[in-house]
Amino acid sequence: MGAVYKGRQTHLDRAVAIKLLSETFTEGADELNFASRFKQEARAMASLDHPAIVSVHDFGETSEGQLYFVMEFIDGMDIHQYLHHHGGALLQDHALAIVCHVLDALDYAHERGIVHRDIKPANVLLNQEGQVKIADFGLAKTIAQAAGDELAAPALTLTNMAMGTPDYAAPEMLEIGTTPDHRVDLYAVGVMLYQLLTGKLPRGNFQTPSALQPALDPRLDEIVSKAMAADPDSRYTRASEIRTAIDEVLSQPTTRLESGAVKRKTAAAKRPASTGMWWGLGIGGVATMVAVALIVTDGDEPKASGEPGPLMATAEPKSAPKPVSVPRPEPEPELESKPEPEPSSQPALDPTSTPRPAPSEPSPEPAAEPEAATPVGPRPAG
């Protein structure tokens, strides 16, 4: 319904984005209420102050009667372009980190009564520093409007007309007589997560993400399925609930735990059956320490052993933004057993003691002289 231009705010000497409504909708032929929708978008974005939502600086009307509003300029690309740039799908951690930013922003907006209603990769931007920004609140509604409170604002759609992007629209948005709420955004997040992980849109009888990409954590299948439930009451109730489920996947990777368990079982199978009780206890203790190290580390790549850290991203300047990454804490050092020193035949030397001469061999004691024998004569006759 308009065009976006890059401009410069001369007084502050900064780049800005200027969204200008088409003259067609300003001259009166506006049966879809695009002018009112344009004003509502500006108000909705201006009322939200979140690092993952594009900021609005100003709103006005030109001398020719065209409406416009001024936003912060995002030097980067949208996620739809970003997907194409990376071959259609992203690595699991990169996709989850992007979606986590979107969920944080939506939870913030929903708490303040704003429903986006058009979440999709083309409306999520990524700048050169890897920051995620939600844009285009053109279909946004307040919670009161979504509930059918006509006193909150005039209706901005015609009767029996659905607005939004079909692939990302929840089923209730296409049904006549329904009152969609903030859960339509959660449905759209499920569709977008599926697309980021698989490179495909979930159309018809679609396969689960892990069926298409076996390397994916199978717990993501349940997250996507619940977010995209046809019945709104079967979905997550808040964006923060999806974020919590994703945090568990990031902080407790199932594949790593299973790998450690397999290695422990293999070591147990190779253990001799004839070992004694104390020898068995010693081997068991070492195996336990090694198993802990295997769970914390997988090869040379550090894995998260606790709560996930803050979601951050970096990118090289003047290049396509790098994927958003989740920093992991350094793994605990592996436990190493040091061999006991072999006993030496030489006595240990103490550098602080005074050397003593070697003791001489004791001289043999003289043999005891035999006592004088008493001569025994013949016994007298009794």
Coordinates of C-alpha atoms in Angstrom, one line a residue:
M1 CA 0.0 0.0 0.0
G2 CA 3.0 2.3 -0.2
A3 CA 6.7 2.6 -0.8
V4 CA 9.7 2.9 1.5
Y5 CA 12.6 5.2 0.7
K6 CA 16.0 5.6 2.3
G7 CA 16.5 9.2 3.5
R8 CA 18.6 11.3 5.8
Q9 CA 17.4 13.3 8.8
T10 CA 19.5 16.4 8.3
H11 CA 19.2 17.9 11.8
L12 CA 20.5 14.7 13.4
D13 CA 22.6 13.6 10.5
R14 CA 21.3 10.0 10.4
A15 CA 19.9 7.6 7.9
V16 CA 16.2 6.9 8.1
A17 CA 13.5 4.9 6.3
I18 CA 10.5 6.9 5.0
K19 CA 7.3 5.0 4.3
L20 CA 5.0 6.9 2.0
L21 CA 1.4 5.9 1.3
S22 CA 0.3 5.9 -2.3
E23 CA -1.7 8.9 -3.6
T24 CA -4.4 6.5 -4.8
F25 CA -5.5 5.9 -1.2
T26 CA -5.2 9.5 -0.2
E27 CA -7.6 10.9 -2.8
G28 CA -10.7 9.1 -1.5
A29 CA -10.8 5.9 -3.4
D30 CA -10.0 4.0 -0.3
E31 CA -12.7 1.4 0.3
L32 CA -10.2 -0.8 2.2
N33 CA -9.3 2.0 4.6
F34 CA -5.6 1.9 3.8
A35 CA -5.2 5.5 5.1
S36 CA -6.6 4.5 8.4
R37 CA -4.6 1.3 8.4
F38 CA -1.5 3.4 7.6
K39 CA -2.1 5.7 10.6
Q40 CA -2.7 2.7 12.8
E41 CA 0.6 1.1 11.8
A42 CA 2.5 4.2 12.7
R43 CA 0.7 4.5 16.1
A44 CA 1.3 0.8 16.8
M45 CA 5.0 0.9 16.1
A46 CA 5.4 4.2 17.9
S47 CA 3.9 2.7 21.0
L48 CA 6.4 -0.1 21.2
D49 CA 9.9 0.3 22.4
H50 CA 11.8 -2.9 22.0
P51 CA 15.2 -3.7 20.5
A52 CA 13.7 -6.3 18.2
I53 CA 11.0 -3.9 16.8
V54 CA 11.7 -1.2 14.2
S55 CA 11.4 2.2 15.9
V56 CA 9.2 5.1 14.5
H57 CA 10.6 8.6 14.7
D58 CA 7.9 10.8 13.1
F59 CA 4.5 10.8 11.3
G60 CA 3.0 13.5 9.0
E61 CA 1.4 14.5 5.8
T62 CA 3.0 16.1 2.7
S63 CA 1.8 19.3 1.1
E64 CA 0.1 17.1 -1.6
G65 CA -1.8 15.2 1.1
Q66 CA 0.3 12.0 1.2
L67 CA 0.7 10.3 4.5
Y68 CA 4.2 9.2 5.6
F69 CA 6.0 8.1 8.7
V70 CA 9.8 8.0 9.4
M71 CA 11.4 4.9 10.9
E72 CA 14.9 3.8 11.8
F73 CA 16.9 2.6 8.8
I74 CA 17.9 -1.1 8.9
D75 CA 21.1 -1.7 6.9
G76 CA 20.7 -5.4 6.0
M77 CA 18.1 -7.7 4.5
D78 CA 14.9 -9.4 5.5
I79 CA 14.9 -13.1 6.5
H80 CA 13.3 -14.1 3.2
Q81 CA 16.3 -12.8 1.4
Y82 CA 18.6 -14.2 4.1
L83 CA 17.1 -17.7 3.5
H84 CA 17.8 -17.4 -0.2
H85 CA 21.3 -16.2 0.5
H86 CA 21.9 -19.4 2.6
G87 CA 20.5 -21.9 0.2
G88 CA 16.9 -21.9 1.5
A89 CA 17.4 -23.3 5.0
L90 CA 19.4 -22.4 8.1
L91 CA 21.4 -24.4 10.7
Q92 CA 19.3 -25.3 13.7
D93 CA 20.9 -23.0 16.2
H94 CA 20.8 -20.0 13.8
A95 CA 17.1 -20.6 13.0
L96 CA 16.2 -21.0 16.7
A97 CA 18.1 -17.8 17.7
I98 CA 16.3 -15.7 15.1
V99 CA 12.9 -17.1 16.2
C100 CA 13.7 -16.4 19.8
H101 CA 14.2 -12.7 19.0
V102 CA 10.9 -12.7 17.2
L103 CA 9.2 -14.4 20.2
D104 CA 10.6 -11.9 22.7
A105 CA 9.3 -9.0 20.6
L106 CA 5.9 -10.6 20.1
D107 CA 5.6 -11.3 23.8
Y108 CA 6.4 -7.6 24.5
A109 CA 3.8 -6.4 21.9
H110 CA 1.1 -8.8 23.1
E111 CA 1.5 -7.7 26.7
R112 CA 0.8 -4.1 25.5
G113 CA -2.2 -5.1 23.5
I114 CA -0.8 -5.2 20.0
V115 CA -1.2 -8.2 17.6
H116 CA 0.9 -8.1 14.5
R117 CA -1.2 -10.5 12.3
D118 CA 1.3 -10.7 9.5
I119 CA 4.5 -12.4 10.8
K120 CA 6.5 -13.9 8.0
P121 CA 10.2 -13.9 7.0
A122 CA 9.7 -10.9 4.7
N123 CA 8.6 -8.8 7.7
V124 CA 11.6 -9.7 9.9
L125 CA 14.8 -7.8 9.2
L126 CA 18.4 -8.6 10.0
N127 CA 21.0 -5.8 10.1
Q128 CA 24.7 -6.0 9.6
E129 CA 25.3 -6.5 13.3
G130 CA 23.0 -9.5 13.3
Q131 CA 20.2 -7.8 15.2
V132 CA 16.6 -9.0 14.4
K133 CA 13.9 -6.4 13.8
I134 CA 10.2 -6.9 13.3
A135 CA 8.7 -4.5 10.8
D136 CA 5.5 -3.8 8.9
F137 CA 2.7 -3.6 11.4
G138 CA 0.2 -2.6 8.6
L139 CA -2.3 -5.3 9.7
A140 CA -1.7 -4.8 13.4
K141 CA -4.7 -4.7 15.7
T142 CA -5.2 -4.0 19.4
I143 CA -6.5 -6.8 21.6
A144 CA -9.7 -4.8 22.0
Q145 CA -10.2 -4.6 18.2
A146 CA -9.4 -8.3 17.8
A147 CA -12.1 -9.1 20.4
G148 CA -14.6 -7.1 18.4
D149 CA -14.7 -3.9 20.5
E150 CA -15.8 -1.4 17.8
L151 CA -15.5 1.5 20.3
A152 CA -11.7 0.9 20.3
A153 CA -11.3 1.9 16.6
P154 CA -13.3 1.6 13.4
A155 CA -13.2 -1.6 11.5
L156 CA -10.4 -1.7 8.9
T157 CA -11.6 -4.6 6.8
L158 CA -14.6 -5.2 4.6
T159 CA -17.2 -7.7 5.6
N160 CA -16.2 -11.3 4.8
M161 CA -12.7 -10.3 3.8
A162 CA -9.5 -11.8 5.3
M163 CA -6.2 -10.0 5.4
G164 CA -2.7 -11.5 5.7
T165 CA -0.4 -13.9 3.9
P166 CA -2.2 -17.2 3.2
D167 CA 0.8 -19.5 4.0
Y168 CA 1.3 -17.9 7.4
A169 CA -2.4 -17.1 8.3
A170 CA -4.0 -19.2 11.1
P171 CA -7.2 -21.0 10.1
E172 CA -9.4 -18.8 12.2
M173 CA -8.3 -15.7 10.2
L174 CA -9.9 -17.3 7.1
E175 CA -13.2 -18.2 8.9
I176 CA -16.1 -15.9 8.7
G177 CA -17.5 -14.7 12.1
T178 CA -14.4 -15.5 14.1
T179 CA -12.4 -13.1 16.3
P180 CA -8.7 -13.9 16.0
D181 CA -6.5 -13.0 18.9
H182 CA -2.7 -12.9 19.6
R183 CA -2.5 -16.7 19.0
V184 CA -2.5 -16.0 15.2
D185 CA 1.0 -14.6 15.6
L186 CA 2.1 -17.8 17.4
Y187 CA 0.7 -19.9 14.5
A188 CA 2.7 -17.8 12.1
V189 CA 5.9 -18.3 14.2
G190 CA 5.4 -22.0 13.9
V191 CA 5.2 -21.8 10.1
M192 CA 8.3 -19.5 9.9
L193 CA 10.3 -21.9 12.2
Y194 CA 9.4 -24.8 10.0
Q195 CA 10.5 -22.9 6.9
L196 CA 13.8 -21.8 8.5
L197 CA 14.6 -25.3 9.5
T198 CA 13.6 -27.2 6.3
G199 CA 13.5 -24.6 3.6
K200 CA 9.9 -25.6 2.8
L201 CA 6.5 -24.3 3.7
P202 CA 4.2 -26.7 5.6
R203 CA 1.4 -27.2 3.1
G204 CA -1.1 -30.0 3.0
N205 CA -0.1 -33.2 4.8
F206 CA 3.4 -32.0 5.5
Q207 CA 6.2 -34.0 7.1
T208 CA 7.8 -33.1 10.4
P209 CA 11.0 -31.1 10.4
S210 CA 13.2 -34.0 11.6
A211 CA 11.7 -36.3 8.9
L212 CA 13.0 -33.9 6.3
Q213 CA 16.2 -33.0 8.1
P214 CA 17.4 -36.0 10.3
A215 CA 20.1 -33.9 12.0
L216 CA 17.4 -31.7 13.7
D217 CA 16.4 -32.2 17.3
P218 CA 13.2 -34.3 17.2
R219 CA 11.7 -32.2 20.0
L220 CA 11.3 -29.4 17.5
D221 CA 8.6 -31.4 15.8
E222 CA 6.4 -31.1 18.9
I223 CA 7.1 -27.3 19.2
V224 CA 6.2 -26.7 15.5
S225 CA 3.1 -29.0 15.7
K226 CA 1.8 -27.3 18.9
A227 CA 2.4 -23.8 17.6
M228 CA 0.6 -24.7 14.3
A229 CA -2.4 -26.4 15.9
A230 CA -5.6 -25.8 13.9
D231 CA -7.5 -25.2 17.1
P232 CA -6.3 -22.0 18.9
D233 CA -7.0 -23.6 22.3
S234 CA -4.5 -26.4 21.5
R235 CA -1.6 -23.9 20.8
Y236 CA 0.7 -22.3 23.1
T237 CA -1.0 -19.5 25.0
R238 CA 2.0 -17.1 25.0
A239 CA 5.0 -16.4 22.9
S240 CA 7.2 -16.9 26.1
E241 CA 6.0 -20.5 26.3
I242 CA 7.5 -21.3 22.9
R243 CA 10.7 -19.5 23.9
T244 CA 10.9 -21.7 27.0
A245 CA 10.5 -24.8 24.9
I246 CA 13.2 -23.7 22.5
D247 CA 15.5 -22.8 25.4
E248 CA 15.3 -26.4 26.6
V249 CA 16.4 -27.7 23.2
L250 CA 19.3 -25.3 23.1
S251 CA 20.5 -26.0 26.7
Q252 CA 19.8 -29.8 26.8
P253 CA 20.7 -31.3 23.4
T254 CA 19.2 -34.8 23.3
T255 CA 21.6 -36.2 20.7
R256 CA 24.6 -35.4 23.0
L257 CA 23.1 -37.3 25.9
E258 CA 22.3 -40.3 23.8
S259 CA 25.8 -40.4 22.4
G260 CA 27.2 -40.4 25.9
A261 CA 24.9 -43.2 27.0
V262 CA 25.9 -45.4 24.0
K263 CA 29.6 -44.9 24.9
R264 CA 29.0 -45.9 28.5
K265 CA 27.2 -49.0 27.5
T266 CA 30.0 -50.0 25.1
A267 CA 32.6 -49.6 27.8
A268 CA 30.5 -51.7 30.2
A269 CA 30.2 -54.5 27.6
K270 CA 34.0 -54.7 27.2
R271 CA 34.6 -54.9 31.0
P272 CA 36.0 -58.3 32.1
A273 CA 33.5 -60.4 34.0
S274 CA 36.1 -61.9 36.3
T275 CA 37.2 -58.7 38.0
G276 CA 37.0 -58.4 41.8
M277 CA 34.8 -56.2 43.8
W278 CA 37.4 -53.4 44.4
W279 CA 38.6 -53.5 40.9
G280 CA 35.1 -53.2 39.6
L281 CA 34.4 -50.2 41.8
G282 CA 37.5 -48.5 40.6
I283 CA 36.6 -48.9 36.9
G284 CA 33.0 -47.8 37.7
G285 CA 34.2 -44.6 39.2
V286 CA 36.5 -43.8 36.2
A287 CA 33.7 -44.7 33.8
T288 CA 31.3 -42.3 35.6
M289 CA 33.8 -39.4 35.4
V290 CA 34.5 -40.1 31.7
A291 CA 30.7 -40.2 31.0
V292 CA 30.3 -36.8 32.6
A293 CA 33.0 -35.4 30.5
L294 CA 31.4 -37.0 27.4
I295 CA 28.1 -35.4 28.1
V296 CA 29.6 -31.9 28.6
T297 CA 31.9 -32.2 25.6
D298 CA 31.4 -33.7 22.2
G299 CA 34.7 -33.8 20.4
D300 CA 36.4 -30.5 20.3
E301 CA 33.2 -28.4 20.0
P302 CA 32.0 -26.9 23.3
K303 CA 28.4 -27.6 24.3
A304 CA 26.1 -25.7 26.6
S305 CA 26.0 -27.5 30.0
G306 CA 23.7 -25.0 31.8
E307 CA 21.2 -22.3 31.1
P308 CA 21.6 -20.7 27.6
G309 CA 23.4 -17.4 27.5
P310 CA 22.1 -14.2 25.9
L311 CA 21.2 -14.4 22.2
M312 CA 23.8 -12.3 20.3
A313 CA 25.2 -12.1 16.8
T314 CA 28.1 -10.5 15.1
A315 CA 28.8 -9.8 11.4
E316 CA 31.6 -8.4 9.3
P317 CA 31.0 -4.8 8.2
K318 CA 29.7 -4.2 4.7
S319 CA 28.8 -7.8 4.1
A320 CA 25.7 -10.1 4.4
P321 CA 24.8 -10.4 8.1
K322 CA 26.1 -13.5 9.8
P323 CA 23.6 -15.9 11.4
V324 CA 22.5 -15.2 14.9
S325 CA 24.4 -17.5 17.3
V326 CA 23.9 -18.6 20.9
P327 CA 27.2 -18.3 22.9
R328 CA 28.0 -21.4 24.9
P329 CA 29.9 -21.4 28.2
E330 CA 33.3 -23.1 28.2
P331 CA 33.0 -26.8 29.0
E332 CA 34.3 -28.2 32.2
P333 CA 37.8 -29.8 31.8
E334 CA 37.9 -33.5 31.3
L335 CA 39.0 -35.6 34.3
E336 CA 42.3 -37.3 33.7
S337 CA 43.7 -40.1 35.8
K338 CA 47.5 -39.9 36.3
P339 CA 49.4 -43.2 36.6
E340 CA 50.9 -44.0 40.0
P341 CA 54.7 -43.8 40.0
E342 CA 56.4 -47.1 39.9
P343 CA 58.2 -48.0 43.2
S344 CA 61.9 -47.5 43.0
S345 CA 64.6 -49.7 44.5
Q346 CA 66.5 -46.6 45.7
P347 CA 65.4 -44.8 48.8
A348 CA 63.7 -41.4 48.2
L349 CA 66.2 -38.5 48.7
D350 CA 65.2 -35.5 50.9
P351 CA 67.1 -32.4 49.8
T352 CA 66.7 -30.8 53.2
S353 CA 68.1 -33.6 55.2
T354 CA 71.8 -34.1 56.0
P355 CA 73.2 -37.2 54.2
R356 CA 74.1 -40.0 56.5
P357 CA 76.8 -42.6 55.8
A358 CA 75.5 -46.0 54.9
P359 CA 75.3 -48.2 58.0
S360 CA 78.0 -50.9 58.2
E361 CA 77.1 -54.5 58.3
P362 CA 76.8 -55.7 61.9
S363 CA 79.6 -57.9 63.1
P364 CA 78.5 -61.4 64.0
E365 CA 78.1 -61.9 67.8
P366 CA 80.6 -64.4 69.3
A367 CA 79.2 -67.8 69.9
A368 CA 78.4 -68.5 73.5
E369 CA 81.0 -70.7 75.1
P370 CA 79.6 -74.1 76.1
E371 CA 79.2 -74.6 79.9
A372 CA 81.6 -77.0 81.5
A373 CA 80.2 -80.5 81.3
T374 CA 80.0 -82.3 84.6
P375 CA 81.5 -85.7 84.3
V376 CA 79.1 -88.4 84.7
G377 CA 80.5 -91.5 86.4
P378 CA 79.0 -94.7 87.1
R379 CA 76.2 -94.7 89.5
P380 CA 76.8 -96.4 92.8
A381 CA 74.9 -99.6 93.3
G382 CA 71.8 -99.1 95.2

